[in-house]
Coordinates of C-alpha atoms and ligand atoms in Angstrom, one line a residue:
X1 CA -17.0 -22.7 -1.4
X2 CA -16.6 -21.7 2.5
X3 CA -19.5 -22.9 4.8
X4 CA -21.8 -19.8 5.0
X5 CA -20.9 -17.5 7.8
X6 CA -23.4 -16.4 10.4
X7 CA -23.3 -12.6 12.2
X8 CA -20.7 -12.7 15.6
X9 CA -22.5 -12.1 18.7
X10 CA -21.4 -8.5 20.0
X11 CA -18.8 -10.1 22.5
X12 CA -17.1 -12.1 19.6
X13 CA -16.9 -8.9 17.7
X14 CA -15.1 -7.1 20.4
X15 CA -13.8 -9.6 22.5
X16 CA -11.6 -11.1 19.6
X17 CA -7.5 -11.0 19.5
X18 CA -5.5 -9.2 17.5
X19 CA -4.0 -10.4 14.4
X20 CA -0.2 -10.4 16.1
X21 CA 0.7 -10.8 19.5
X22 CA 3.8 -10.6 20.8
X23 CA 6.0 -14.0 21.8
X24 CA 8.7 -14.3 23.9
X25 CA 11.3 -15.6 22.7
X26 CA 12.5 -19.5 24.4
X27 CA 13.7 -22.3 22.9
X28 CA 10.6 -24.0 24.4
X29 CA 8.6 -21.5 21.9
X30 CA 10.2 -22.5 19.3
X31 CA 7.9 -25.2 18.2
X32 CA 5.6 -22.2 17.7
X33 CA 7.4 -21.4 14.1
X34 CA 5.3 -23.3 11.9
X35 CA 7.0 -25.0 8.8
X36 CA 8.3 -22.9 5.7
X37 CA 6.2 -26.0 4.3
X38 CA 3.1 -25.1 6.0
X39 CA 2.8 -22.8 3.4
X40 CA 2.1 -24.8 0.3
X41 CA 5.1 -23.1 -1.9
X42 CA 6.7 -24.9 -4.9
X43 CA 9.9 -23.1 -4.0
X44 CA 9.5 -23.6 0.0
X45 CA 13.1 -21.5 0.2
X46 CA 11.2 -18.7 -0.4
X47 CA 9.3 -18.1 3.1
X48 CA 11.9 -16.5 5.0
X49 CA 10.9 -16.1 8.8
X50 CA 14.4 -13.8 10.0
X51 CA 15.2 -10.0 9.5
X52 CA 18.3 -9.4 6.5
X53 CA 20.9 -7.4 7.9
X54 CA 24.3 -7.2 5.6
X55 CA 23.5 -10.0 3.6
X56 CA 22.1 -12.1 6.4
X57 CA 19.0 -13.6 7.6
X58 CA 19.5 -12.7 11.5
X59 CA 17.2 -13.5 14.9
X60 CA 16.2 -10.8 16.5
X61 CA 18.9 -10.1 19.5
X62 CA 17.0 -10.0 22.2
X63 CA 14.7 -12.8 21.4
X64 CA 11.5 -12.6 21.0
X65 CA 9.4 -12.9 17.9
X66 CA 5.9 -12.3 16.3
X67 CA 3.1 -14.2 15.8
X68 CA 1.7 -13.6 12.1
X69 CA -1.8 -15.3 11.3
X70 CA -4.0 -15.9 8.0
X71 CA -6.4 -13.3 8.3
X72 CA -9.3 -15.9 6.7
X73 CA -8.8 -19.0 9.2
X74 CA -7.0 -17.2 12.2
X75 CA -4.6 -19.6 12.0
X76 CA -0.7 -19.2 12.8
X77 CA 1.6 -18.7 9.6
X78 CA 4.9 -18.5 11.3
X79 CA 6.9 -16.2 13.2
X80 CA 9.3 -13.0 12.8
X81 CA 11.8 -11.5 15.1
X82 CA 10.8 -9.1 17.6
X83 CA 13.7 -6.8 16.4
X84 CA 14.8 -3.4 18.3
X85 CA 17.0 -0.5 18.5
X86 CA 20.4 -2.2 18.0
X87 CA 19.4 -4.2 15.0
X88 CA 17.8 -1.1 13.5
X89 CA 21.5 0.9 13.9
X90 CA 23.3 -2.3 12.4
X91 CA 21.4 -2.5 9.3
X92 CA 21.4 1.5 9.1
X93 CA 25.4 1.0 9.5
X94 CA 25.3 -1.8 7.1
X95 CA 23.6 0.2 4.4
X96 CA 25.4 3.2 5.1
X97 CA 28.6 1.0 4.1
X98 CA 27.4 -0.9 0.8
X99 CA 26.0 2.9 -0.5
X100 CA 29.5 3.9 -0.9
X101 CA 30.1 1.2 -3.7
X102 CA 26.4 0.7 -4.6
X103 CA 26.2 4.5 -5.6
X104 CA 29.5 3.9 -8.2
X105 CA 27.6 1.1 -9.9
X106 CA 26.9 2.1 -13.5
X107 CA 23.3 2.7 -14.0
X108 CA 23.4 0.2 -16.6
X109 CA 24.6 -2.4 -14.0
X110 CA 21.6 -2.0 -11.7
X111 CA 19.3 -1.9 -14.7
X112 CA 20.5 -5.5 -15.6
X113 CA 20.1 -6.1 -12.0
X114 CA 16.4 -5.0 -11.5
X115 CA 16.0 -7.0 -14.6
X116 CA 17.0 -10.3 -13.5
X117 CA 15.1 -9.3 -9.9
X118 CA 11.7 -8.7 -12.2
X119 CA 12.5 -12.0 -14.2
X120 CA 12.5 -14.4 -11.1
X121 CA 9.8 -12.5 -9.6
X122 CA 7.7 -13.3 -12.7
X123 CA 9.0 -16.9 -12.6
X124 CA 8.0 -17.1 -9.0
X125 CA 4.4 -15.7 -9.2
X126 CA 2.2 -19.0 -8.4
X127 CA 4.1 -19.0 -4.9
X128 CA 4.5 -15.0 -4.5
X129 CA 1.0 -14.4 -5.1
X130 CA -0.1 -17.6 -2.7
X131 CA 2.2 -15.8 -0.1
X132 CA 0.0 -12.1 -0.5
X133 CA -3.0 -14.6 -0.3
X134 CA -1.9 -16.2 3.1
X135 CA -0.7 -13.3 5.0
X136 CA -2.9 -10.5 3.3
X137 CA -6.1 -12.5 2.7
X138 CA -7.2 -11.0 -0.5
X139 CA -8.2 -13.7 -3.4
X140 CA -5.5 -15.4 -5.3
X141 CA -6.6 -13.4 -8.6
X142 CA -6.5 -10.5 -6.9
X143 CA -3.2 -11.9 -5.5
X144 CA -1.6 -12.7 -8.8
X145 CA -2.5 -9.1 -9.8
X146 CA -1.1 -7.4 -7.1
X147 CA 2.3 -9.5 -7.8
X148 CA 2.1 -8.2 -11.8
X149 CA 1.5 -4.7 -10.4
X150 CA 4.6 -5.1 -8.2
X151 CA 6.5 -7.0 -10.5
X152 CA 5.8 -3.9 -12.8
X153 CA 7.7 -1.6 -10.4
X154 CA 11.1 -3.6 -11.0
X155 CA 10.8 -3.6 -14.7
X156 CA 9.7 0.6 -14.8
X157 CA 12.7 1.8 -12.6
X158 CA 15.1 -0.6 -14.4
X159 CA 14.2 1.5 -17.5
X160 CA 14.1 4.7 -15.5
X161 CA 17.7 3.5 -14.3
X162 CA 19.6 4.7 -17.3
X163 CA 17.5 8.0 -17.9
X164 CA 18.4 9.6 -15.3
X165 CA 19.3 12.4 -17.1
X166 CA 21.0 15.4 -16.3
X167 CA 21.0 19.1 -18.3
X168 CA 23.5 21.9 -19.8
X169 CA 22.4 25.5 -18.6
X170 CA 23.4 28.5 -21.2
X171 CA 25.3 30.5 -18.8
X172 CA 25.4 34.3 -19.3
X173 CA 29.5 34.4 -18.5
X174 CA 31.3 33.1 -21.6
X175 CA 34.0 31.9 -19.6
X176 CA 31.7 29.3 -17.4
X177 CA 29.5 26.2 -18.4
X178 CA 26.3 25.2 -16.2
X179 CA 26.1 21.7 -15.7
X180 CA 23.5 19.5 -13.5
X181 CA 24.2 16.1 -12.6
X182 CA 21.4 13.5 -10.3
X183 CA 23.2 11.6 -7.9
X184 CA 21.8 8.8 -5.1
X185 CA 20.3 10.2 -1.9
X186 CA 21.9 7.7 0.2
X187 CA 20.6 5.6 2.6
X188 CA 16.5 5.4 2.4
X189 CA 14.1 4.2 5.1
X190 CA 11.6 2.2 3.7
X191 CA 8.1 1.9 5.8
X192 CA 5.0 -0.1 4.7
X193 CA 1.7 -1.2 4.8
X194 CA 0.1 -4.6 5.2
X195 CA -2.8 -3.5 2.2
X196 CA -0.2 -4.6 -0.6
X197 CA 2.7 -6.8 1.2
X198 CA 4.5 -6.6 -2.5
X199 CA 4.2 -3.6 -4.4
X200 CA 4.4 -1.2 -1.7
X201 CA 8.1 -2.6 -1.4
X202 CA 8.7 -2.8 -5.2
X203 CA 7.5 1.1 -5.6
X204 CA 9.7 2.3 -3.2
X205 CA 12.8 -0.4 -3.0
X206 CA 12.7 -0.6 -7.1
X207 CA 13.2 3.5 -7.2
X208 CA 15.7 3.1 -4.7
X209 CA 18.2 0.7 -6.1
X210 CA 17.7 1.8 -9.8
X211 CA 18.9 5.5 -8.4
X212 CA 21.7 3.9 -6.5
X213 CA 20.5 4.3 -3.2
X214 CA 20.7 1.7 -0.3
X215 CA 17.6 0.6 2.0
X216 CA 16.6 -0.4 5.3
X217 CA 12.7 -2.1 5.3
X218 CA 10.4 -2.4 7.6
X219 CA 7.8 -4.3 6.8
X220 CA 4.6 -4.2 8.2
X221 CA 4.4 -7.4 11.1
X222 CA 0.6 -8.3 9.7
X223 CA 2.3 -9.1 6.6
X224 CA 5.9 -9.7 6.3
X225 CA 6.8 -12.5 4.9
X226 CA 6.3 -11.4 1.0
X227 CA 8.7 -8.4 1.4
X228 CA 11.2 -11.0 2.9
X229 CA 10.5 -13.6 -0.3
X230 CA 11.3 -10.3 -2.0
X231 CA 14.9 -9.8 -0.6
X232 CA 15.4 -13.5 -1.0
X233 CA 15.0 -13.3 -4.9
X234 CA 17.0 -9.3 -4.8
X235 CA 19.6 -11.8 -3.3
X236 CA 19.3 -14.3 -6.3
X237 CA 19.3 -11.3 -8.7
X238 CA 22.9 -10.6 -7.4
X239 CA 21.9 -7.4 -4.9
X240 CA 24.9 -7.1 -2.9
X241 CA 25.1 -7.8 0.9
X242 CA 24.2 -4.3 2.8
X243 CA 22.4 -2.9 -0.4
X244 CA 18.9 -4.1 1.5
X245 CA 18.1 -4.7 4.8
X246 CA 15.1 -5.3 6.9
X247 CA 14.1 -4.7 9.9
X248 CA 11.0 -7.0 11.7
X249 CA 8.9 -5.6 14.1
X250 CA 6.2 -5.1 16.2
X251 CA 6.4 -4.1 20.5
X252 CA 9.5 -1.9 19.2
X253 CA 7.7 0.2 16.1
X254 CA 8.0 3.3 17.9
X255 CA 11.7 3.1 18.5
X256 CA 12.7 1.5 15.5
X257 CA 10.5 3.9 12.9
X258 CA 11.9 6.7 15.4
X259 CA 15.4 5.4 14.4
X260 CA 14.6 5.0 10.9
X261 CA 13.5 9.0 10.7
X262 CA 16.1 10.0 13.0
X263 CA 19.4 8.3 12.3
X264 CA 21.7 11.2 10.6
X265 CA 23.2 8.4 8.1
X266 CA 19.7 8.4 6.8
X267 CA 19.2 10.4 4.0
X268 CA 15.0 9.6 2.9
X269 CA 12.1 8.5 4.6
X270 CA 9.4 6.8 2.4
X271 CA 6.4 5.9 4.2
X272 CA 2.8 4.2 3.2
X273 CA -0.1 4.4 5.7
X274 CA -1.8 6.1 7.9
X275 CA -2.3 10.1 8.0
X276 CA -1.7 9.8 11.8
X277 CA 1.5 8.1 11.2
X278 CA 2.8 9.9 8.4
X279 CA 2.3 12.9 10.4
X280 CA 5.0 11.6 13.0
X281 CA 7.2 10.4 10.7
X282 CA 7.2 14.1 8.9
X283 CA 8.2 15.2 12.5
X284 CA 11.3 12.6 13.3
X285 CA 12.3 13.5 9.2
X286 CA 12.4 17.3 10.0
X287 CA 15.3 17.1 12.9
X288 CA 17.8 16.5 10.4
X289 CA 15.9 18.0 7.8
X290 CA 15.6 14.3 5.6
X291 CA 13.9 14.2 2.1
X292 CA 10.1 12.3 2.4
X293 CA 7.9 10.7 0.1
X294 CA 4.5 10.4 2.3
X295 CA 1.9 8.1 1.0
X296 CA -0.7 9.0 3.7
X297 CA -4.5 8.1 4.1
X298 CA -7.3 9.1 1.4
X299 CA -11.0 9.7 1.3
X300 CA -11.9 9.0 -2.2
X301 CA -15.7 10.8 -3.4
X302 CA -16.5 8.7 -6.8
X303 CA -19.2 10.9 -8.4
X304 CA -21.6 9.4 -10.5
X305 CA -23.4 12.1 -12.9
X306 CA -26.9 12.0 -14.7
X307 CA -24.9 11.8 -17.9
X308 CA -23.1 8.5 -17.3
X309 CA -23.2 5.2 -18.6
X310 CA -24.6 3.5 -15.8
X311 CA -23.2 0.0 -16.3
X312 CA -19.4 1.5 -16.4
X313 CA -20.4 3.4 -13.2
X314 CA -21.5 0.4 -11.6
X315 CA -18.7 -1.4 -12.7
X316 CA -16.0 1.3 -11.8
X317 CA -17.6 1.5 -8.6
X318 CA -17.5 -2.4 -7.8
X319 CA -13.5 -2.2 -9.0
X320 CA -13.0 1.0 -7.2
X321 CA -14.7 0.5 -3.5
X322 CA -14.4 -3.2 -3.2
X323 CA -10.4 -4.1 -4.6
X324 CA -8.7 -5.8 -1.4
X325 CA -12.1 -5.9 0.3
X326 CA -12.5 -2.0 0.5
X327 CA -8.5 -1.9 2.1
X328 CA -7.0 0.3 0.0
X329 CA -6.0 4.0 0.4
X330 CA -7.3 4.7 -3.5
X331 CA -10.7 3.4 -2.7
X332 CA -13.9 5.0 -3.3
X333 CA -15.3 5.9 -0.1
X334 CA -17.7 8.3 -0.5
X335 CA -20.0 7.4 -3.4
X336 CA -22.8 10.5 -4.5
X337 CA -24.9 9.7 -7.3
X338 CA -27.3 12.7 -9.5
X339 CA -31.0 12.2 -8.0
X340 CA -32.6 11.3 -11.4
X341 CA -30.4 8.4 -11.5
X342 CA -29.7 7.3 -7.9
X343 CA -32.5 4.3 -7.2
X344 CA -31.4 3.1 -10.4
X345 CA -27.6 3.0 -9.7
X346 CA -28.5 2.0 -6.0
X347 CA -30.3 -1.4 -7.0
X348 CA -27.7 -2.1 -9.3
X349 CA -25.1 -2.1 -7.3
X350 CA -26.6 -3.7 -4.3
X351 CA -27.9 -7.0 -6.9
X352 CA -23.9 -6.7 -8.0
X353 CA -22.5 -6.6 -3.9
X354 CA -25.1 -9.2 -3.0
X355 CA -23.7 -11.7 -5.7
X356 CA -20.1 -11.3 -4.1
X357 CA -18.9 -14.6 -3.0
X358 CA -16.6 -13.7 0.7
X359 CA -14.1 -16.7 2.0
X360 CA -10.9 -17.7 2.1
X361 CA -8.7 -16.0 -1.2
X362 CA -7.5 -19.6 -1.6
X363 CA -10.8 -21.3 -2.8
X364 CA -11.1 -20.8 -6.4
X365 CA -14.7 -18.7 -6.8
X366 CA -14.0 -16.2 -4.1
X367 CA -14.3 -12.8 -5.1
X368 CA -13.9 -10.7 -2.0
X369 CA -11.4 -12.3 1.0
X370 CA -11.3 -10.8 4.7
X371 CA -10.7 -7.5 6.1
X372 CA -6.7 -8.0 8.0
X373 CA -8.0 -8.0 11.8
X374 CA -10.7 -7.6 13.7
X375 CA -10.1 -4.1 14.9
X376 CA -10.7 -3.5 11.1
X377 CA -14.2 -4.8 11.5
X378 CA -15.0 -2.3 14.5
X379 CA -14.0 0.7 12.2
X380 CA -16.6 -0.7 9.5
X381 CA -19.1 -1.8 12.1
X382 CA -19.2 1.6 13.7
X383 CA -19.7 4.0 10.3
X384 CA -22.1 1.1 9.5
X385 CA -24.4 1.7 12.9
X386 CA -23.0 5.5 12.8
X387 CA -25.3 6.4 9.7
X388 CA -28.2 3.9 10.1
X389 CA -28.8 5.5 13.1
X390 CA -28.7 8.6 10.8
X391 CA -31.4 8.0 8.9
X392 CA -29.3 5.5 5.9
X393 CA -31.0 2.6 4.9
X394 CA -29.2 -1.0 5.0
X395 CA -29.4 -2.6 1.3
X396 CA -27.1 -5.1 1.4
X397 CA -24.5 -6.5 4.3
X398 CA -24.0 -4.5 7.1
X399 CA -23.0 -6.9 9.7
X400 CA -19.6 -9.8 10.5
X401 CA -19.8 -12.8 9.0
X402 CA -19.4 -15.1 11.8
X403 CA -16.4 -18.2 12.1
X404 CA -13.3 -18.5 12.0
X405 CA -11.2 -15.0 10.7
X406 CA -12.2 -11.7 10.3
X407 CA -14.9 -11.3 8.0
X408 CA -17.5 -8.5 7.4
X409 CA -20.4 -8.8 4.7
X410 CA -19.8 -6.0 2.0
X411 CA -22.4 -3.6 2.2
X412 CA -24.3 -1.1 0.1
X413 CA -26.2 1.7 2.2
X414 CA -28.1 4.6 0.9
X415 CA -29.1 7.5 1.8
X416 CA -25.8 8.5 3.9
X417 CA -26.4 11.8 5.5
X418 CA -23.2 14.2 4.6
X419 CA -22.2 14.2 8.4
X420 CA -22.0 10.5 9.0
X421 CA -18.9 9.2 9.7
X422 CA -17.9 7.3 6.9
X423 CA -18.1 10.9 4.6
X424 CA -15.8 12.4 7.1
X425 CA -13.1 9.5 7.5
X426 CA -11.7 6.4 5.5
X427 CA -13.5 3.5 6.2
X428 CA -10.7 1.1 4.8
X429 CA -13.6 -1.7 4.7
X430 CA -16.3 -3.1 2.2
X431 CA -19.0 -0.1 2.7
X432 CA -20.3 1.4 0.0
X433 CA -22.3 4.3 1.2
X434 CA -24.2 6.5 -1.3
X435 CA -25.3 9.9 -1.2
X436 CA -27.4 11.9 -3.5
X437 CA -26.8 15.2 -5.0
X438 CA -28.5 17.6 -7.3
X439 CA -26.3 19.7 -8.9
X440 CA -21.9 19.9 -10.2
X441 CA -21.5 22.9 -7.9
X442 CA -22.9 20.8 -5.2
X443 CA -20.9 17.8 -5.3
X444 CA -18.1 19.6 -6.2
X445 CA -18.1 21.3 -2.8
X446 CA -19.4 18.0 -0.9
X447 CA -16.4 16.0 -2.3
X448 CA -13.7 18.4 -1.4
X449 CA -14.9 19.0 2.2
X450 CA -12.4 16.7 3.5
X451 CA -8.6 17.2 4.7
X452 CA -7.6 14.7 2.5
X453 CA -6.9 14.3 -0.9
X454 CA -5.2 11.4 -2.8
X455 CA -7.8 9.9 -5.3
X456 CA -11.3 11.2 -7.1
X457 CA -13.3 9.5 -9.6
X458 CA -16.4 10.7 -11.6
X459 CA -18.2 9.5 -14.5
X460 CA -19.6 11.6 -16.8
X461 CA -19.8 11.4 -20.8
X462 CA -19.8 15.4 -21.1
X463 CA -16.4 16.8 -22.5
X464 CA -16.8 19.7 -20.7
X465 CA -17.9 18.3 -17.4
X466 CA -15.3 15.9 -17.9
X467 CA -12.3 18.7 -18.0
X468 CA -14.1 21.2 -15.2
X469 CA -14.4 18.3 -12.6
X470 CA -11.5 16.7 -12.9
X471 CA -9.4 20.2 -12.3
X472 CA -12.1 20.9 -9.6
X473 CA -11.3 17.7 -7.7
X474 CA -9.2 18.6 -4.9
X475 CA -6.9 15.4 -4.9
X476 CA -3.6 13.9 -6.7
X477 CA -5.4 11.5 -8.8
X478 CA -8.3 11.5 -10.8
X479 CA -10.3 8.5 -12.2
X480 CA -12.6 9.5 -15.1
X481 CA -15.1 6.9 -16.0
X482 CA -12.9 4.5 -14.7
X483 CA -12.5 3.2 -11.6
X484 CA -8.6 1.7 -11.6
X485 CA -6.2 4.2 -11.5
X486 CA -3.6 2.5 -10.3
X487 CA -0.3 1.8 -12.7
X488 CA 3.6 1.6 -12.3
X489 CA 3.6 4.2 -14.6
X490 CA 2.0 7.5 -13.2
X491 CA 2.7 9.6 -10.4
X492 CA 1.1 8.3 -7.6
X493 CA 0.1 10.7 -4.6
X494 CA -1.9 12.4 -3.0
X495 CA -2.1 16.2 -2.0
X496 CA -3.8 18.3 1.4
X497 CA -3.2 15.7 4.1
X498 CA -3.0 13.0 1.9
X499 CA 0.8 13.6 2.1
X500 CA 4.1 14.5 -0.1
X501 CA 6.0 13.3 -3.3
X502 CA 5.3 11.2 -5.9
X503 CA 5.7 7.2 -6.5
X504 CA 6.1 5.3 -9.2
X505 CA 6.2 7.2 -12.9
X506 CA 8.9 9.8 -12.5
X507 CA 9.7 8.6 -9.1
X508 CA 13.4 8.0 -9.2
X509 CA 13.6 11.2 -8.8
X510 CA 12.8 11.1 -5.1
X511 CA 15.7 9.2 -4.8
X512 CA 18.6 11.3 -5.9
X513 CA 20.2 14.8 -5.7
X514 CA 20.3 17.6 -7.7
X515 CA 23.6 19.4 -8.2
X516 CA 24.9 22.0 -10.1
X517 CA 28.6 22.2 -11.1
X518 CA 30.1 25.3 -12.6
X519 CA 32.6 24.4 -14.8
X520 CA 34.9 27.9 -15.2
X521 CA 38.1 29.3 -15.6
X522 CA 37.4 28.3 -19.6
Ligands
SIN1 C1 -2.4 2.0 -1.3 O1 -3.5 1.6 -1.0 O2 -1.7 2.6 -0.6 C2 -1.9 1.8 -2.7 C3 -2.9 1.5 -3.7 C4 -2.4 1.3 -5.1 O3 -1.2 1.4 -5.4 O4 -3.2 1.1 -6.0

C-alpha cells in the first residue's frame, strides 16, 4: 500500500514540471537513458527507446531526445528521440515504397500475419501490460485489460482481413457487368493518445495492415514506449521493413503532425485526441483532400432514471467515470440522477469512491493510479473550485494528493449547477459531478446541450424509455444500463464535434477504396 498522500500546497500544484521536457542531445547526456532493465521486463528486448524507420530503430538526426517519466513516482523511464521534419519525410518515403508490395500481399497472408502479431502479443502480456503501467500509470489490472482490449484489435481485423468483400451490380445494358472491388488506401498517418499507449495503436495500425495499407506512427511522447514494444513484436510477426514506421516526438509535433496531414504520398489521417487538435489536423487533411478517421474529445451525460436498479447504476457509473482515473474520452462526465432517487444514488457512490485505494498501478490493491501530469490536475482542480464556488457540495475528494507524482483524490460532488464548468467541457479527471433532474424531456435536453457527442449512457428498466432515449441521445454510442461500451467489435465514434469515421467493427473499411469497374464490350 502507498504511504497516504497529503493535499500539495498551492505552489506545488502549479509550480510543478511537466511530465516531458525536452533534452539536448550530447554524448555527456547520455547517461540520462535509463536501462531497458530499469524497467522490470522478462523480455528486457522489448523496451525500445529509438524511432523505426524502414525496418530500423534510428536516433533522432539532429540529436536531441525526450525525457519520459512514471506518472506515479516522477521518476525518469528513459528517453526517445527528439525527431523532426526530415525523419518524418524518410519514413513517409519508406512507407510509400513497402505499400507498393505490401498492397499485393494476399489478404490471407496478412491475416496469418496479424495472427502471429496477436499470438506474441498475448504471450507477452505480463511485460506489455507492466509497460502501459510504467509510462501510463493506470493499475496493472486495468493494465492487463487494456492489453486484451488491444490485443483484440489484431485478432478482429485479421478476420476482417479476408472479408473484405466486394459486390456484382445488375447493370441495365446487357452488354456490360458492374463490378466493385476494395483496395488499400495507401500510406496512413497514424496519431495517438497517451490515455491507452496500446490499443489506440492496435485500432488503427491492425485496420491498416489487415487492408493492406502502410503506416507512419506517432506516438504520443508521455507514452511511447508500448507502441514501440508493439513494432518490435509486428517485426517478430514477420511485418516487412517500411510496412510501419514511427515517428518520436515532442518540440517538433507541429511540423511533424503538419507533415503527416500534409505530405501528398499520404493517403489517410487517423487521429485520437483532443477536439482542438483534431480540428487542425481536419484542416492540414483537406489541402490534398486526404480521407480521416477523427477520434476527437467527448462529454459523456450518464443518466440515471427513477426506474433503475440502483446498484447497476452505481456500479456502471464507478466503471464508466473512474476507468483510467477519469482519462478517457468515453467517460461519464456529466452524471444527472431523477430527484426521487438522487440522495440515495449520491451516498452510494460517494461510500463506493471513498473506498478507492489511489497509488502507484504497480502495488497489487490499487484500484485507481494517477492522472498523466500535473497540468491534468489543474483542469480537475479548477471545475472542482469552479462549481463549489457555484453552490456544489464536496462529498468526497476534491483536492491533490500530495508526494511524489501526480495524483488527485477522486471526487464525488453534488449539486452541480448546469453552468459549471465541468457540464460544459471534459474534465478528463476522477470528478464525478451530479446533477439532478425531474423529468425525460428535461435531461434529454440538458444532456445534448453540448457540441460534443461521442458516448451516452442511461439506466432505466422501462422498454420504452429504453428505445426513446437511446435514439434521443445526441452521440455515437450509447451505454444502456451499462457502463462499458467499449469492444473491438463495434463501431466506435463519435458524432457533432466529437469527430468523423468509425474504428474498430467494420473499420477496415476506412482503410481502402472503393472502385467500380465496368466490364463491357460482352
Ligand atoms: C479513448 O478514450 O479515446 C478510447 C476509449 C476506449 O476505446 O474505450
Amino acid at each position: 500500500m502507498p504511504p497516504p498522500r497529503r493535499a500539495a500546497s498551492i505552489t506545488l500544484l502549479f509550480a510543478a514540471p511537466l511530465k516531458n521536457k525536452f533534452i539536448p542531445r550530447h554524448p555527456l547526456f547520455r547517461y540520462r537513458m535509463a536501462s531497458t532493465n530499469a524497467f522490470g521486463l522478462k523480455d528486457a528486448s522489448l523496451v525500445r527507446t529509438q524511432g523505426f524507420i524502414d525496418g530500423k530503430w534510428v536516433d533522432a538526426k539532429e540529436g536531441g531526445v525526450i525525457k519520459v517519466t512514471n506518472p506515479a513516482t516522477a521518476e525518469e523511464l528513459g528517453t526517445i528521440p527528439e525527431m523532426g521534419l526530415e525523419e518524418t519525410k524518410q519514413a513517409i518515403e519508406a512507407a510509400s515504397t513497402a505499400f507498393k508490395t505490401w498492397s499485393k500481399t494476399s489478404a490471407k497472408q496478412r491475416h496469418d500475419i496479424l495472427m502471429k502479431f496477436y499470438a506474441l502479443m498475448k504471450e507477452n502480456t505480463d511485460d506489455l501490460a507492466r509497460l502501459i503501467t510504467l509510462e501510463n500509470g493506470k493499475p496493472l489490472v486495468e493494465a492487463k485489460g487494456e492489453h486484451n482490449y488491444s490485443a483484440s484489435f489484431l485478432e478482429w481485423f485479421a478476420e476482417e482481413a479476408v472479408r473484405t468483400y466486394g459486390e456484382v451490380i445488375p447493370c441495365a445494358m446487357t452488354n456490360i457487368r458492374n463490378v466493385v472491388i476494395k483496395q488499400p488506401i495507401g500510406v496512413v498517418s497514424i496519431l495517438t493518445p497517451w490515455n491507452f499507449p496500446s490499443a489506440m495503436i492496435t485500432r488503427k495500425l491492425g485496420a491498416a495492415l489487415a487492408a493492406g495499407c502502410t503506416a507512419v506512427i506517432k506516438p504520443p511522447p508521455e507514452t511511447p514506449f508500448s507502441a514501440l514494444a508493439l513494432v518490435e513484436l509486428a517485426t517478430r510477426a514477420g511485418v516487412p521493413p517500411g510496412v510501419i514506421n514511427v515517428v518520436t516526438t515532442q518540440a517538433n509535433v507541429a511540423v511533424v503532425g503538419r507533415e503527416m496531414c500534409e505530405n501528398p504520398a499520404v493517403k489517410k489521417v487517423s487521429f485520437t485526441g483532443s477536439t482542438p487538435v483534431a480540428k487542425m489536423l481536419y484542416g492540414m487533411a483537406a489541402s490534398t483532400l486526404k480521407k480521416v478517421s477523427l477520434e476527437a474529445g467527448g462529454n459523456a451525460p450518464f443518466i440515471v432514471f427513477d426506474d433503475a436498479d440502483i446498484d447497476a447504476a452505481v456500479e456502471g457509473a464507478i466503471m464508466c467515470k473512474f476507468r483510467g482515473t477519469g482519462q478517457t474520452c468515453v467517460c461519464a462526465n456529466r452524471i444527472y440522477v431523477q430527484s426521487s432517487i438522487y440522495a440515495e444514488f449520491a451516498s452510494r457512490l460517494a461510500e463506493r469512491v471513498a473506498a478507492f485505494k489511489v497509488g502507484n498501478g504497480l502495488e497489487k490493491d490499487t484500484t485507481h493510479g494517477p492522472l498523466i501530469h500535473d497540468r491534468a490536475i489543474e483542469k480537475v482542480q479548477r471545475h472542482v473550485e469552479d462549481a463549489l464556488s457555484q453552490g456544489a457540495q464536496l462529498l468526497v475528494g476534491g483536492k491533490r494528493i500530495e508526494g511524489p507524482g501526480s495524483f488527485f483524490a477522486p471526487t464525488v460532488l453534488s449539486d452541480v449547477p448546469a453552468t459549471a464548468l465541468v457540464n460544459k467541457e471534459e474534465t478528463f479527471g476522477p470528478l464525478a459531478a451530479l446533477t439532478r433532474f425531474e423529468t425525460e424531456e428535461e435531461v434529454i435536453r440538458m444532456a445534448n446541450d453540448t457540441p460534443v457527442g461521442l458516448a451516452g449512457y442511461f439506466f432505466s428498466r422501462d422498454v420504452g424509455r429504453v428505445w426513446r432515449v437511446a435514439e434521443a441521445l445526441e452521440v455515437g454510442m450509447v451505454g444502456t444500463n451499462t457502463g462499458v461500451i467499449s469492444q473491438a467489435v463495434i463501431p466506435f465514434g463519435g458524432i457533432k464535434e466529437s469527430g468523423l469515421g468509425r474504428e474498430g467493427g467494420h473499420g477496415i473499411e476506412e482503410y481502402m477504396n472503393v472502385k467500380f469497374i465496368a466490364f463491357g464490350g460482352l
